[in-house]
Short mmCIF file of C-alpha atoms and ligand atoms in Angstrom, two decimals:
data_model
loop_
_atom_site.label_atom_id
_atom_site.label_comp_id
_atom_site.label_asym_id
_atom_site.label_seq_id
_atom_site.Cartn_x
_atom_site.Cartn_y
_atom_site.Cartn_z
CA MET Z 1205 0.00 -0.05 0.03
CA LEU Z 1206 1.10 3.43 -0.72
CA GLY Z 1207 0.71 5.23 2.67
CA ILE Z 1208 0.14 8.82 3.19
CA GLY Z 1209 3.74 9.26 4.11
CA GLY Z 1210 4.80 7.74 0.94
CA ALA Z 1211 2.49 9.84 -1.09
CA LEU Z 1212 3.61 12.97 0.63
CA GLY Z 1213 7.24 12.12 0.20
CA LEU Z 1214 6.58 12.11 -3.46
CA VAL Z 1215 4.28 14.98 -3.74
CA THR Z 1216 5.36 18.13 -1.99
CA ALA Z 1217 6.16 20.90 -4.36
CA THR Z 1218 9.25 21.75 -2.28
CA GLY Z 1219 10.68 18.24 -2.36
CA LEU Z 1220 10.95 18.16 1.59
CA SER Z 1221 10.72 14.98 3.50
CA THR Z 1222 7.19 14.01 4.80
CA ALA Z 1223 7.65 15.30 8.33
CA ALA Z 1224 9.13 18.59 7.16
CA ALA Z 1225 6.57 19.03 4.55
CA LEU Z 1226 3.71 18.52 7.04
CA ALA Z 1227 5.29 20.79 9.59
CA ARG Z 1228 5.82 23.48 7.01
CA HIS Z 1229 2.36 23.08 5.32
CA PRO Z 1230 3.53 22.91 1.78
CA SER Z 1231 1.70 25.45 -0.23
CA MET Z 1232 0.95 23.09 -3.04
CA THR Z 1233 0.52 19.48 -3.88
CA GLY Z 1234 2.29 18.67 -7.14
CA ALA Z 1235 5.62 18.58 -8.94
CA GLN Z 1236 6.86 21.20 -11.30
CA LEU Z 1237 7.98 20.71 -14.87
CA ARG Z 1238 10.77 22.65 -16.31
CA SER Z 1239 10.43 24.42 -19.64
CA ALA Z 1240 13.24 24.06 -22.22
CA ALA Z 1241 11.99 26.92 -24.41
CA PRO Z 1242 13.18 30.50 -23.88
CA LEU Z 1243 10.66 32.22 -21.77
CA PRO Z 1244 9.71 35.90 -22.26
CA PRO Z 1245 10.26 38.58 -19.77
CA PRO Z 1246 7.15 39.21 -17.61
CA PHE Z 1247 4.51 41.95 -18.44
CA GLN Z 1248 5.29 42.25 -22.18
CA VAL Z 1249 2.65 40.19 -24.03
CA PRO Z 1250 -0.73 41.96 -24.07
CA LEU Z 1251 -3.53 40.24 -22.32
CA PRO Z 1252 -5.88 38.43 -24.81
CA ILE Z 1253 -9.64 38.48 -24.14
CA PRO Z 1254 -11.09 35.27 -25.56
CA PRO Z 1255 -13.50 35.85 -28.40
CA VAL Z 1256 -17.19 35.70 -27.57
CA LEU Z 1257 -18.91 32.92 -29.55
CA ARG Z 1258 -21.66 33.99 -32.02
CA PRO Z 1259 -24.81 31.90 -31.88
CA VAL Z 1260 -25.83 30.25 -35.17
CA ALA Z 1261 -29.43 30.86 -34.20
CA PRO Z 1262 -30.99 32.23 -31.04
CA GLY Z 1263 -29.77 30.00 -28.19
CA ARG Z 1264 -27.78 27.68 -30.50
CA TYR Z 1265 -24.06 27.42 -30.70
CA GLU Z 1266 -21.67 25.14 -32.64
CA ILE Z 1267 -18.19 24.28 -31.47
CA THR Z 1268 -15.62 22.27 -33.37
CA GLN Z 1269 -12.93 20.61 -31.33
CA ARG Z 1270 -9.82 20.54 -33.45
CA GLU Z 1271 -6.03 20.79 -33.40
CA ALA Z 1272 -4.63 24.16 -33.87
CA SER Z 1273 -1.39 25.98 -32.95
CA ALA Z 1274 -0.85 29.30 -31.27
CA GLU Z 1275 2.05 31.57 -30.68
CA ILE Z 1276 2.10 31.55 -26.85
CA LEU Z 1277 5.81 32.03 -26.41
CA PRO Z 1278 7.02 34.76 -28.70
CA GLY Z 1279 8.49 33.28 -31.91
CA LEU Z 1280 7.38 29.69 -31.21
CA ARG Z 1281 4.22 27.74 -32.24
CA THR Z 1282 2.46 25.55 -29.70
CA PRO Z 1283 0.23 22.78 -31.00
CA LEU Z 1284 -2.98 22.62 -28.92
CA TRP Z 1285 -6.19 20.84 -28.75
CA THR Z 1286 -8.88 23.59 -28.99
CA TYR Z 1287 -12.43 24.53 -29.01
CA GLU Z 1288 -12.81 26.42 -32.28
CA GLY Z 1289 -9.15 26.95 -32.76
CA THR Z 1290 -8.26 29.08 -29.78
CA PHE Z 1291 -7.06 28.63 -26.14
CA PRO Z 1292 -8.93 29.44 -24.08
CA GLY Z 1293 -11.92 28.50 -26.24
CA PRO Z 1294 -14.51 31.07 -27.26
CA THR Z 1295 -16.61 32.54 -24.42
CA ILE Z 1296 -20.31 31.88 -24.42
CA GLU Z 1297 -22.41 34.77 -23.07
CA SER Z 1298 -25.87 33.69 -21.74
CA ARG Z 1299 -28.70 34.98 -19.87
CA ARG Z 1300 -30.15 33.35 -16.79
CA GLY Z 1301 -33.15 30.99 -17.65
CA HIS Z 1302 -32.47 31.26 -21.41
CA PRO Z 1303 -31.48 27.78 -22.41
CA VAL Z 1304 -28.66 27.24 -24.84
CA THR Z 1305 -27.74 24.26 -26.94
CA VAL Z 1306 -24.14 23.75 -27.95
CA THR Z 1307 -23.39 21.27 -30.65
CA HIS Z 1308 -19.85 19.86 -30.32
CA ARG Z 1309 -18.22 18.30 -33.19
CA ASN Z 1310 -15.00 16.37 -32.46
CA GLU Z 1311 -12.26 16.59 -35.10
CA LEU Z 1312 -9.58 15.66 -32.68
CA SER Z 1313 -7.91 12.13 -32.82
CA VAL Z 1314 -9.31 11.15 -29.43
CA PRO Z 1315 -12.78 10.83 -27.92
CA THR Z 1316 -13.83 13.79 -25.71
CA VAL Z 1317 -16.46 14.73 -23.23
CA VAL Z 1318 -17.69 18.32 -22.54
CA HIS Z 1319 -18.69 19.46 -19.02
CA LEU Z 1320 -20.00 22.83 -18.10
CA HIS Z 1321 -18.39 23.39 -14.75
CA GLY Z 1322 -20.77 25.04 -12.27
CA GLY Z 1323 -23.73 24.51 -14.59
CA ARG Z 1324 -27.15 23.36 -13.28
CA THR Z 1325 -27.46 20.91 -16.08
CA PRO Z 1326 -29.65 17.81 -16.74
CA ALA Z 1327 -27.53 14.70 -16.45
CA ASP Z 1328 -27.63 13.81 -20.08
CA SER Z 1329 -25.80 17.14 -20.89
CA ASP Z 1330 -23.60 17.20 -17.95
CA GLY Z 1331 -20.65 15.43 -19.54
CA TYR Z 1332 -20.51 12.10 -17.66
CA PRO Z 1333 -16.90 10.82 -18.22
CA THR Z 1334 -18.04 7.87 -20.36
CA ASP Z 1335 -20.59 9.80 -22.52
CA LEU Z 1336 -17.96 10.20 -25.32
CA VAL Z 1337 -18.06 12.32 -28.37
CA LEU Z 1338 -16.09 10.16 -30.83
CA PRO Z 1339 -13.56 11.59 -33.24
CA TRP Z 1340 -15.26 12.63 -36.50
CA SER Z 1341 -12.29 11.59 -38.50
CA GLY Z 1342 -12.44 8.13 -37.13
CA VAL Z 1343 -8.76 7.52 -37.74
CA ASP Z 1344 -7.34 6.92 -34.31
CA HIS Z 1345 -9.94 6.43 -31.64
CA GLY Z 1346 -7.44 6.48 -28.80
CA HIS Z 1347 -7.58 4.40 -25.64
CA GLY Z 1348 -11.09 5.12 -24.25
CA MET Z 1349 -12.73 4.03 -27.38
CA HIS Z 1350 -13.10 0.38 -26.71
CA ASP Z 1351 -13.75 0.85 -23.00
CA PRO Z 1352 -16.68 -1.47 -22.27
CA ARG Z 1353 -17.83 1.09 -19.65
CA ALA Z 1354 -18.38 3.69 -22.39
CA VAL Z 1355 -22.18 3.94 -22.49
CA VAL Z 1356 -22.91 6.65 -25.02
CA THR Z 1357 -20.81 7.46 -27.99
CA GLU Z 1358 -21.55 9.85 -30.81
CA LEU Z 1359 -19.71 11.83 -33.48
CA THR Z 1360 -21.36 15.08 -32.55
CA ARG Z 1361 -23.30 15.84 -29.42
CA ASP Z 1362 -25.86 18.44 -28.50
CA TYR Z 1363 -25.40 19.70 -24.97
CA THR Z 1364 -28.37 21.59 -23.70
CA PHE Z 1365 -27.93 23.99 -20.71
CA PRO Z 1366 -31.16 25.33 -19.18
CA LEU Z 1367 -29.03 27.88 -17.21
CA ASP Z 1368 -31.79 28.19 -14.58
CA GLN Z 1369 -29.22 29.37 -12.03
CA ARG Z 1370 -27.63 32.35 -10.51
CA PRO Z 1371 -25.51 34.38 -12.83
CA THR Z 1372 -21.84 33.66 -12.62
CA LEU Z 1373 -18.66 32.70 -14.41
CA LEU Z 1374 -18.74 29.03 -15.55
CA TRP Z 1375 -16.20 27.25 -17.53
CA TYR Z 1376 -16.47 24.29 -19.98
CA HIS Z 1377 -13.65 21.81 -20.18
CA ASP Z 1378 -12.93 18.23 -21.22
CA HIS Z 1379 -14.14 15.42 -18.81
CA ARG Z 1380 -13.21 12.23 -20.49
CA MET Z 1381 -12.67 9.40 -18.07
CA ASP Z 1382 -9.00 8.90 -17.16
CA TYR Z 1383 -7.77 11.58 -19.60
CA THR Z 1384 -9.19 14.84 -18.43
CA ALA Z 1385 -5.95 16.22 -17.07
CA PRO Z 1386 -3.90 16.01 -20.39
CA ALA Z 1387 -6.82 17.08 -22.45
CA ILE Z 1388 -7.31 20.39 -20.36
CA TRP Z 1389 -3.58 20.90 -20.38
CA ARG Z 1390 -3.47 20.64 -24.15
CA GLY Z 1391 -6.07 23.39 -24.37
CA LEU Z 1392 -9.70 22.10 -23.95
CA ALA Z 1393 -11.08 24.81 -21.67
CA GLY Z 1394 -13.25 27.91 -22.25
CA LEU Z 1395 -15.46 30.31 -20.36
CA HIS Z 1396 -19.18 30.65 -20.16
CA ILE Z 1397 -20.79 33.62 -18.45
CA VAL Z 1398 -24.35 33.77 -17.23
CA ARG Z 1399 -25.82 37.22 -16.61
CA ASP Z 1400 -29.16 38.64 -15.48
CA ASP Z 1401 -30.86 41.97 -15.21
CA ALA Z 1402 -30.63 42.23 -11.42
CA GLU Z 1403 -26.85 41.85 -11.60
CA GLU Z 1404 -26.64 44.32 -14.47
CA SER Z 1405 -28.53 46.96 -12.56
CA LEU Z 1406 -26.03 47.00 -9.69
CA GLY Z 1407 -23.63 49.45 -11.38
CA LEU Z 1408 -20.58 47.19 -11.23
CA PRO Z 1409 -17.75 47.93 -13.62
CA ALA Z 1410 -18.74 46.65 -17.04
CA GLY Z 1411 -17.74 46.60 -20.69
CA PRO Z 1412 -13.99 46.96 -21.07
CA ARG Z 1413 -13.78 47.31 -17.30
CA GLU Z 1414 -14.92 43.71 -16.82
CA LEU Z 1415 -12.10 41.28 -17.51
CA PRO Z 1416 -12.41 37.47 -17.54
CA LEU Z 1417 -8.94 36.13 -16.34
CA MET Z 1418 -8.30 32.30 -16.88
CA ILE Z 1419 -5.13 31.56 -15.08
CA ALA Z 1420 -3.31 28.30 -15.89
CA ASP Z 1421 0.25 27.06 -15.70
CA ARG Z 1422 2.01 25.13 -18.48
CA ALA Z 1423 5.48 24.02 -19.44
CA PHE Z 1424 7.05 24.14 -22.93
CA ALA Z 1425 9.58 21.98 -24.79
CA ALA Z 1426 12.40 23.71 -26.81
CA ASP Z 1427 10.20 23.72 -29.93
CA GLY Z 1428 7.25 25.47 -28.17
CA SER Z 1429 5.14 22.32 -27.71
CA LEU Z 1430 3.58 21.64 -24.37
CA ILE Z 1431 5.30 19.18 -22.00
CA TYR Z 1432 3.06 16.76 -20.12
CA PRO Z 1433 4.46 13.68 -18.24
CA ALA Z 1434 1.93 11.11 -19.43
CA LEU Z 1435 2.44 7.43 -19.24
CA PRO Z 1436 2.78 5.79 -22.56
CA ASP Z 1437 0.58 2.73 -21.95
CA ARG Z 1438 -2.18 3.67 -19.45
CA PRO Z 1439 -3.84 6.67 -17.90
CA GLY Z 1440 -2.00 8.79 -15.37
CA VAL Z 1441 1.34 10.44 -15.12
CA THR Z 1442 4.89 9.36 -14.31
CA GLU Z 1443 5.64 8.66 -10.67
CA GLU Z 1444 7.34 11.99 -10.03
CA TYR Z 1445 4.09 13.73 -10.92
CA LEU Z 1446 1.48 11.59 -9.17
CA ALA Z 1447 0.65 14.44 -6.95
CA GLY Z 1448 -0.21 16.80 -9.75
CA VAL Z 1449 1.47 18.52 -12.71
CA LEU Z 1450 2.73 22.10 -12.27
CA GLY Z 1451 4.07 24.18 -15.12
CA ASP Z 1452 6.66 26.89 -14.77
CA VAL Z 1453 4.96 29.36 -17.04
CA ILE Z 1454 1.92 31.24 -15.78
CA LEU Z 1455 -0.64 32.00 -18.57
CA VAL Z 1456 -3.57 34.38 -18.24
CA ASN Z 1457 -6.12 33.87 -21.06
CA GLY Z 1458 -3.50 31.85 -22.81
CA ALA Z 1459 -0.66 34.40 -22.64
CA PRO Z 1460 2.55 34.23 -20.54
CA TRP Z 1461 2.73 36.78 -17.73
CA PRO Z 1462 0.56 39.34 -19.71
CA VAL Z 1463 0.12 43.00 -19.17
CA HIS Z 1464 -3.10 44.94 -19.72
CA GLU Z 1465 -3.58 48.75 -20.03
CA VAL Z 1466 -6.29 50.10 -17.71
CA ASP Z 1467 -7.98 53.37 -16.85
CA ALA Z 1468 -7.44 54.65 -13.30
CA ALA Z 1469 -10.79 53.26 -12.31
CA ARG Z 1470 -12.57 50.22 -10.82
CA TYR Z 1471 -12.23 46.93 -12.74
CA ARG Z 1472 -14.21 43.74 -12.31
CA LEU Z 1473 -11.87 40.73 -12.47
CA ARG Z 1474 -13.55 37.43 -12.99
CA LEU Z 1475 -10.90 35.05 -11.92
CA LEU Z 1476 -10.75 31.33 -12.82
CA ASN Z 1477 -7.97 29.06 -11.80
CA ALA Z 1478 -7.95 26.63 -14.78
CA SER Z 1479 -4.66 24.97 -13.67
CA ASN Z 1480 -4.48 21.23 -13.26
CA ALA Z 1481 -3.00 21.37 -9.78
CA ARG Z 1482 -1.47 24.83 -9.07
CA HIS Z 1483 -2.83 26.86 -6.19
CA TYR Z 1484 -2.48 30.67 -6.15
CA GLU Z 1485 -2.63 33.25 -3.35
CA LEU Z 1486 -3.12 36.35 -5.34
CA GLU Z 1487 -2.19 39.92 -4.30
CA ALA Z 1488 -2.23 43.12 -6.30
CA VAL Z 1489 0.96 45.10 -5.65
CA THR Z 1490 1.81 48.66 -6.97
CA ASP Z 1491 5.36 49.52 -7.94
CA ASP Z 1492 5.96 51.27 -4.64
CA GLY Z 1493 4.96 48.10 -2.84
CA ARG Z 1494 1.45 49.00 -1.81
CA ARG Z 1495 -1.16 46.28 -1.80
CA LEU Z 1496 -4.47 47.22 -3.44
CA ASP Z 1497 -7.61 45.73 -1.87
CA LEU Z 1498 -9.23 42.69 -3.52
CA VAL Z 1499 -12.91 43.35 -3.00
CA GLN Z 1500 -14.72 40.03 -3.53
CA ILE Z 1501 -18.24 40.44 -4.82
CA GLY Z 1502 -18.79 36.88 -6.03
CA ALA Z 1503 -17.96 33.18 -5.54
CA ASP Z 1504 -18.11 30.11 -7.87
CA GLN Z 1505 -21.88 30.30 -7.89
CA GLY Z 1506 -22.40 33.97 -8.22
CA LEU Z 1507 -22.82 37.21 -6.15
CA LEU Z 1508 -22.12 37.31 -2.47
CA ALA Z 1509 -24.73 38.91 -0.17
CA ALA Z 1510 -22.22 41.73 0.60
CA PRO Z 1511 -18.61 42.48 -0.55
CA VAL Z 1512 -15.71 40.99 1.35
CA THR Z 1513 -12.35 42.77 1.29
CA HIS Z 1514 -9.16 40.68 1.08
CA ALA Z 1515 -5.52 41.56 1.17
CA THR Z 1516 -4.61 38.30 -0.61
CA LEU Z 1517 -6.92 35.76 -2.17
CA PRO Z 1518 -6.30 32.01 -2.33
CA VAL Z 1519 -7.60 30.38 -5.49
CA ALA Z 1520 -7.60 26.57 -5.85
CA PRO Z 1521 -7.90 24.72 -9.19
CA ALA Z 1522 -11.36 25.23 -10.72
CA GLU Z 1523 -12.45 28.04 -8.19
CA ARG Z 1524 -13.76 31.29 -9.50
CA TYR Z 1525 -13.66 34.64 -7.71
CA ASP Z 1526 -15.41 37.78 -8.77
CA VAL Z 1527 -13.25 40.65 -7.54
CA ILE Z 1528 -13.21 44.48 -7.85
CA VAL Z 1529 -9.87 46.23 -8.00
CA ASP Z 1530 -9.72 50.09 -7.95
CA PHE Z 1531 -6.83 51.48 -9.88
CA ALA Z 1532 -7.88 55.10 -9.05
CA GLY Z 1533 -5.06 55.58 -6.56
CA VAL Z 1534 -2.34 54.46 -8.95
CA PRO Z 1535 -0.46 57.28 -10.77
CA VAL Z 1536 -0.80 57.32 -14.57
CA GLY Z 1537 2.14 55.23 -15.99
CA GLY Z 1538 2.21 53.19 -12.79
CA ARG Z 1539 1.91 49.40 -12.73
CA VAL Z 1540 0.11 46.98 -10.56
CA ARG Z 1541 1.40 43.45 -10.53
CA ILE Z 1542 -0.72 40.50 -9.70
CA LEU Z 1543 1.52 38.18 -7.82
CA ASN Z 1544 1.20 34.62 -6.37
CA ARG Z 1545 2.38 34.36 -2.89
CA LEU Z 1546 2.53 30.56 -3.20
CA GLY Z 1547 4.75 30.68 -6.19
CA ALA Z 1548 8.65 30.78 -6.32
CA GLY Z 1549 10.86 32.50 -8.85
CA ARG Z 1550 9.00 33.14 -12.02
CA THR Z 1551 5.81 31.43 -10.84
CA ARG Z 1552 5.44 34.26 -8.22
CA GLU Z 1553 4.38 36.57 -11.08
CA VAL Z 1554 0.97 36.31 -12.79
CA MET Z 1555 0.28 39.35 -14.77
CA ALA Z 1556 0.38 43.14 -14.62
CA PHE Z 1557 -1.91 46.15 -15.20
CA ARG Z 1558 -0.43 49.42 -16.59
CA VAL Z 1559 -2.49 52.46 -15.62
CA ALA Z 1560 -2.69 54.38 -18.81
CA ARG Z 1561 -4.92 57.32 -18.19
CA ARG Z 1562 -7.15 59.09 -15.64
CA ALA Z 1563 -10.87 58.51 -16.34
CA ALA Z 1564 -14.32 59.08 -15.08
CA ASP Z 1565 -15.82 56.18 -13.09
CA ASP Z 1566 -19.47 55.87 -12.31
CA SER Z 1567 -19.28 52.27 -11.23
CA ARG Z 1568 -20.07 51.33 -7.64
CA ILE Z 1569 -19.88 48.39 -5.22
CA PRO Z 1570 -23.23 48.19 -3.59
CA GLY Z 1571 -23.22 47.23 0.09
CA VAL Z 1572 -25.96 44.64 -0.73
CA LEU Z 1573 -25.07 42.49 -3.79
CA SER Z 1574 -27.73 39.83 -3.72
CA ALA Z 1575 -30.60 38.67 -1.52
CA ASP Z 1576 -31.23 35.21 -3.03
CA LEU Z 1577 -28.49 33.16 -1.45
CA PRO Z 1578 -29.73 29.91 0.20
CA VAL Z 1579 -29.82 29.92 3.98
CA TRP Z 1580 -29.58 26.22 4.76
CA GLN Z 1581 -29.03 25.41 8.47
CA ARG Z 1582 -27.23 22.44 9.87
CA SER Z 1583 -30.60 21.48 11.28
CA ASP Z 1584 -32.10 21.24 7.82
CA ALA Z 1585 -29.76 18.45 6.87
CA VAL Z 1586 -31.47 14.95 6.52
CA ARG Z 1587 -28.17 13.17 6.64
CA VAL Z 1588 -24.50 13.64 7.17
CA ARG Z 1589 -21.81 11.96 5.04
CA GLU Z 1590 -18.13 11.76 5.48
CA PHE Z 1591 -15.56 11.17 2.70
CA ALA Z 1592 -11.79 10.76 2.99
CA PHE Z 1593 -9.75 12.00 0.14
CA ARG Z 1594 -6.47 10.13 0.31
CA ALA Z 1595 -3.61 8.53 -1.63
CA GLY Z 1596 -3.94 4.79 -2.14
CA ARG Z 1597 -3.70 1.89 -4.72
CA MET Z 1598 -5.93 1.51 -7.67
CA HIS Z 1599 -5.71 -1.40 -10.06
CA GLY Z 1600 -2.18 -2.14 -8.73
CA HIS Z 1601 -0.91 1.36 -9.27
CA HIS Z 1602 -0.60 4.54 -7.32
CA GLY Z 1603 -3.87 6.26 -7.15
CA TRP Z 1604 -6.05 8.76 -5.28
CA LEU Z 1605 -9.13 7.46 -3.57
CA ILE Z 1606 -12.41 8.60 -2.14
CA GLY Z 1607 -13.48 6.60 0.94
CA GLY Z 1608 -10.82 4.08 -0.02
CA LEU Z 1609 -12.12 3.46 -3.45
CA PRO Z 1610 -11.01 4.63 -7.00
CA PHE Z 1611 -13.73 5.83 -9.41
CA ASP Z 1612 -15.93 3.16 -10.92
CA PRO Z 1613 -18.71 4.36 -13.20
CA ALA Z 1614 -20.62 1.21 -12.46
CA ARG Z 1615 -20.81 1.77 -8.70
CA SER Z 1616 -23.25 3.91 -6.87
CA ASP Z 1617 -21.48 5.96 -4.22
CA VAL Z 1618 -24.04 8.38 -3.10
CA VAL Z 1619 -27.82 8.14 -3.72
CA THR Z 1620 -29.82 10.99 -2.46
CA GLY Z 1621 -33.39 12.34 -2.90
CA LEU Z 1622 -34.14 15.33 -5.05
CA GLY Z 1623 -34.41 18.29 -2.66
CA ASP Z 1624 -32.56 16.59 0.22
CA VAL Z 1625 -30.39 18.91 2.40
CA GLU Z 1626 -27.12 17.17 3.39
CA VAL Z 1627 -24.04 17.98 5.31
CA TRP Z 1628 -20.82 16.48 3.96
CA ARG Z 1629 -17.64 16.19 5.91
CA LEU Z 1630 -14.60 16.06 3.59
CA VAL Z 1631 -11.24 14.92 5.00
CA ALA Z 1632 -8.00 15.32 3.24
CA ASP Z 1633 -4.44 14.01 3.41
CA VAL Z 1634 -2.84 16.57 0.99
CA HIS Z 1635 -4.40 19.49 -0.92
CA HIS Z 1636 -7.67 18.46 -2.68
CA PRO Z 1637 -9.95 20.97 -4.31
CA ILE Z 1638 -13.22 19.16 -4.11
CA HIS Z 1639 -15.97 19.84 -6.66
CA LEU Z 1640 -19.62 18.89 -6.80
CA HIS Z 1641 -21.44 18.76 -10.06
CA LEU Z 1642 -25.08 20.25 -10.12
CA ALA Z 1643 -25.31 21.49 -6.59
CA GLY Z 1644 -23.76 24.74 -5.22
CA PHE Z 1645 -22.89 24.50 -1.47
CA ARG Z 1646 -21.81 26.62 1.48
CA VAL Z 1647 -18.80 25.99 3.60
CA LEU Z 1648 -19.83 25.48 7.22
CA SER Z 1649 -16.56 24.81 8.97
CA ARG Z 1650 -12.84 24.05 8.59
CA SER Z 1651 -11.44 21.53 11.02
CA GLY Z 1652 -14.03 22.53 13.61
CA ARG Z 1653 -13.38 26.26 13.21
CA PRO Z 1654 -15.29 28.86 11.25
CA PRO Z 1655 -14.74 29.02 7.49
CA LEU Z 1656 -12.10 31.28 6.02
CA PRO Z 1657 -13.09 34.75 4.78
CA HIS Z 1658 -12.88 33.69 1.08
CA ASP Z 1659 -15.07 30.59 1.73
CA VAL Z 1660 -18.05 33.07 1.71
CA GLY Z 1661 -20.98 32.72 -0.70
CA LEU Z 1662 -22.23 29.85 -2.86
CA LYS Z 1663 -19.50 27.63 -4.08
CA ASP Z 1664 -19.05 24.46 -6.21
CA THR Z 1665 -15.35 23.79 -5.39
CA VAL Z 1666 -13.72 23.96 -2.03
CA SER Z 1667 -10.02 23.78 -1.29
CA LEU Z 1668 -9.06 21.22 1.36
CA ARG Z 1669 -5.64 21.75 2.84
CA PRO Z 1670 -3.34 18.99 4.10
CA GLY Z 1671 -4.96 17.31 7.08
CA GLU Z 1672 -7.97 19.43 7.04
CA SER Z 1673 -11.65 18.40 7.38
CA VAL Z 1674 -14.16 20.75 5.80
CA GLU Z 1675 -17.90 20.61 6.28
CA ILE Z 1676 -20.20 21.77 3.43
CA ILE Z 1677 -23.98 22.00 3.29
CA THR Z 1678 -26.11 21.71 0.15
CA ARG Z 1679 -29.48 20.98 -1.17
CA PHE Z 1680 -29.62 18.54 -4.19
CA ASP Z 1681 -32.10 20.21 -6.24
CA GLY Z 1682 -32.33 20.79 -9.96
CA TYR Z 1683 -32.56 17.50 -11.72
CA ARG Z 1684 -32.54 13.83 -11.10
CA GLY Z 1685 -29.83 11.58 -12.55
CA ARG Z 1686 -26.28 10.55 -12.23
CA TYR Z 1687 -23.69 13.23 -11.49
CA LEU Z 1688 -20.18 13.35 -9.98
CA PHE Z 1689 -18.15 14.75 -7.24
CA HIS Z 1690 -14.45 14.67 -7.54
CA CYS Z 1691 -11.00 16.23 -6.79
CA HIS Z 1692 -10.29 19.04 -9.22
CA ASN Z 1693 -6.60 18.38 -9.06
CA ALA Z 1694 -6.94 17.03 -12.59
CA GLU Z 1695 -4.24 14.47 -12.02
CA HIS Z 1696 -5.96 13.19 -8.90
CA GLU Z 1697 -9.27 13.06 -10.84
CA ASP Z 1698 -7.80 10.93 -13.61
CA MET Z 1699 -6.14 8.66 -11.06
CA GLY Z 1700 -9.27 7.66 -9.38
CA MET Z 1701 -10.40 10.53 -7.12
CA MET Z 1702 -14.00 10.77 -8.43
CA ALA Z 1703 -17.31 9.30 -7.30
CA ASN Z 1704 -20.92 8.98 -8.47
CA LEU Z 1705 -23.64 11.22 -7.03
CA GLU Z 1706 -27.02 9.99 -7.98
CA ILE Z 1707 -30.07 12.05 -7.40
CA ILE Z 1708 -33.43 10.12 -7.37
CU1 C2O B 2077 -14.62 21.23 -13.69
CU2 C2O B 2077 -16.30 17.56 -12.95
O1 C2O B 2077 -15.48 19.34 -13.31
CU1 CU B 2078 -18.25 20.50 -12.74
CU1 CU B 2079 -6.85 15.74 -4.93
#
């Protein structure tokens, strides 16, 4: 058996021994690749904003998944797997309660699965890991194709999203069983924003002063191609990277350490950590060393009841934070760097804003942001469940387990009634960002203590730290069917750390 000690020995980012690592609370679980390509200096490449996808008809979109290449590092081409030829994929802009159907056509050489992360989606469109979209070309069907557990296979697939949910930043990404991590790494991720009139009437910064920021780390070979330590003959990664794959280049919207010109005004930053395993603790620092407030207005599942001000903001894989930063106090020509306090060397830097001009600002941050957050009480819960997220053995290999078991699509792990309120106690050995499909939840406690300031609001992913136990509360409403919960360290997810959540 691979014990926790063994796993930790392999997995700490710092390479410390188990005892030292536990004592020092390693900031991350994973091992970092080293790029061979020359890396650009920080804050030179302009920040790209992903294109907004145009509907082919009201409420209807088409996305072709295909190989493409992009100039990510100046002067080099990086082959990618893409949605519509770009990384990130095109952004879908939706309105609450207005259903959209997205037809995905797979022109890649491997089967894929699309999941709308954070979507309240009927099960048949939620991207169950064996509901494959087969490659259109039909040349090389890849490993998953002959998997007897694959239940639905098609060449194109219509995903229908009712979007009967709170407005927020969602993201769509690949979710194929055993191969999600390399597929996202190669580029299969895009944004999906849900809006409504109530949110738009608040007067928050908007238009060019609202910026989606998809943060992801990658590593590059000398020729500009992405490095990923996949095994040749089965899912998973080489032993050194079992704990998670970290890159040494920080991309925002697909650009390395970019820079963006801003007015001296408030901006709404819609942050997503789309990294496989890297955690960030973000801060906004002026050239004279002053920290700007990060005023959080929203969480994974939409607006908070009231704003919460942070000096630094931890962001685990798959989490989203909706944050206002005010550049008004920064002199024209000044720079604000977004830094990651958990990084080292070049991974400490994320991106920068250059204040280009003074400008009028009629935006505001209302003291009351929303009044429709669920108010579940512990006493509403009809049951309490506990799950341990730990290293272990699966099929004779190192893996990551929930309650001692690796993912099995044929097994029922949780069966719950539509509308039931439950408390879940999640216990971790190392860092595990835990995500529930379908249901937003609230964080009740961390190791018996009150939640952290950034645990506020309605979430769909919660970051467990080493040795921690976190209680969440949720109501399983929306749709009946088979969903998932899993660790969103994408390597852990591929190596077993996923379970079925069946709503009846
Ligand atoms: Cu972001 Cu099950 O996924
Ligand atoms: Cu999800
Ligand atoms: Cu994990």
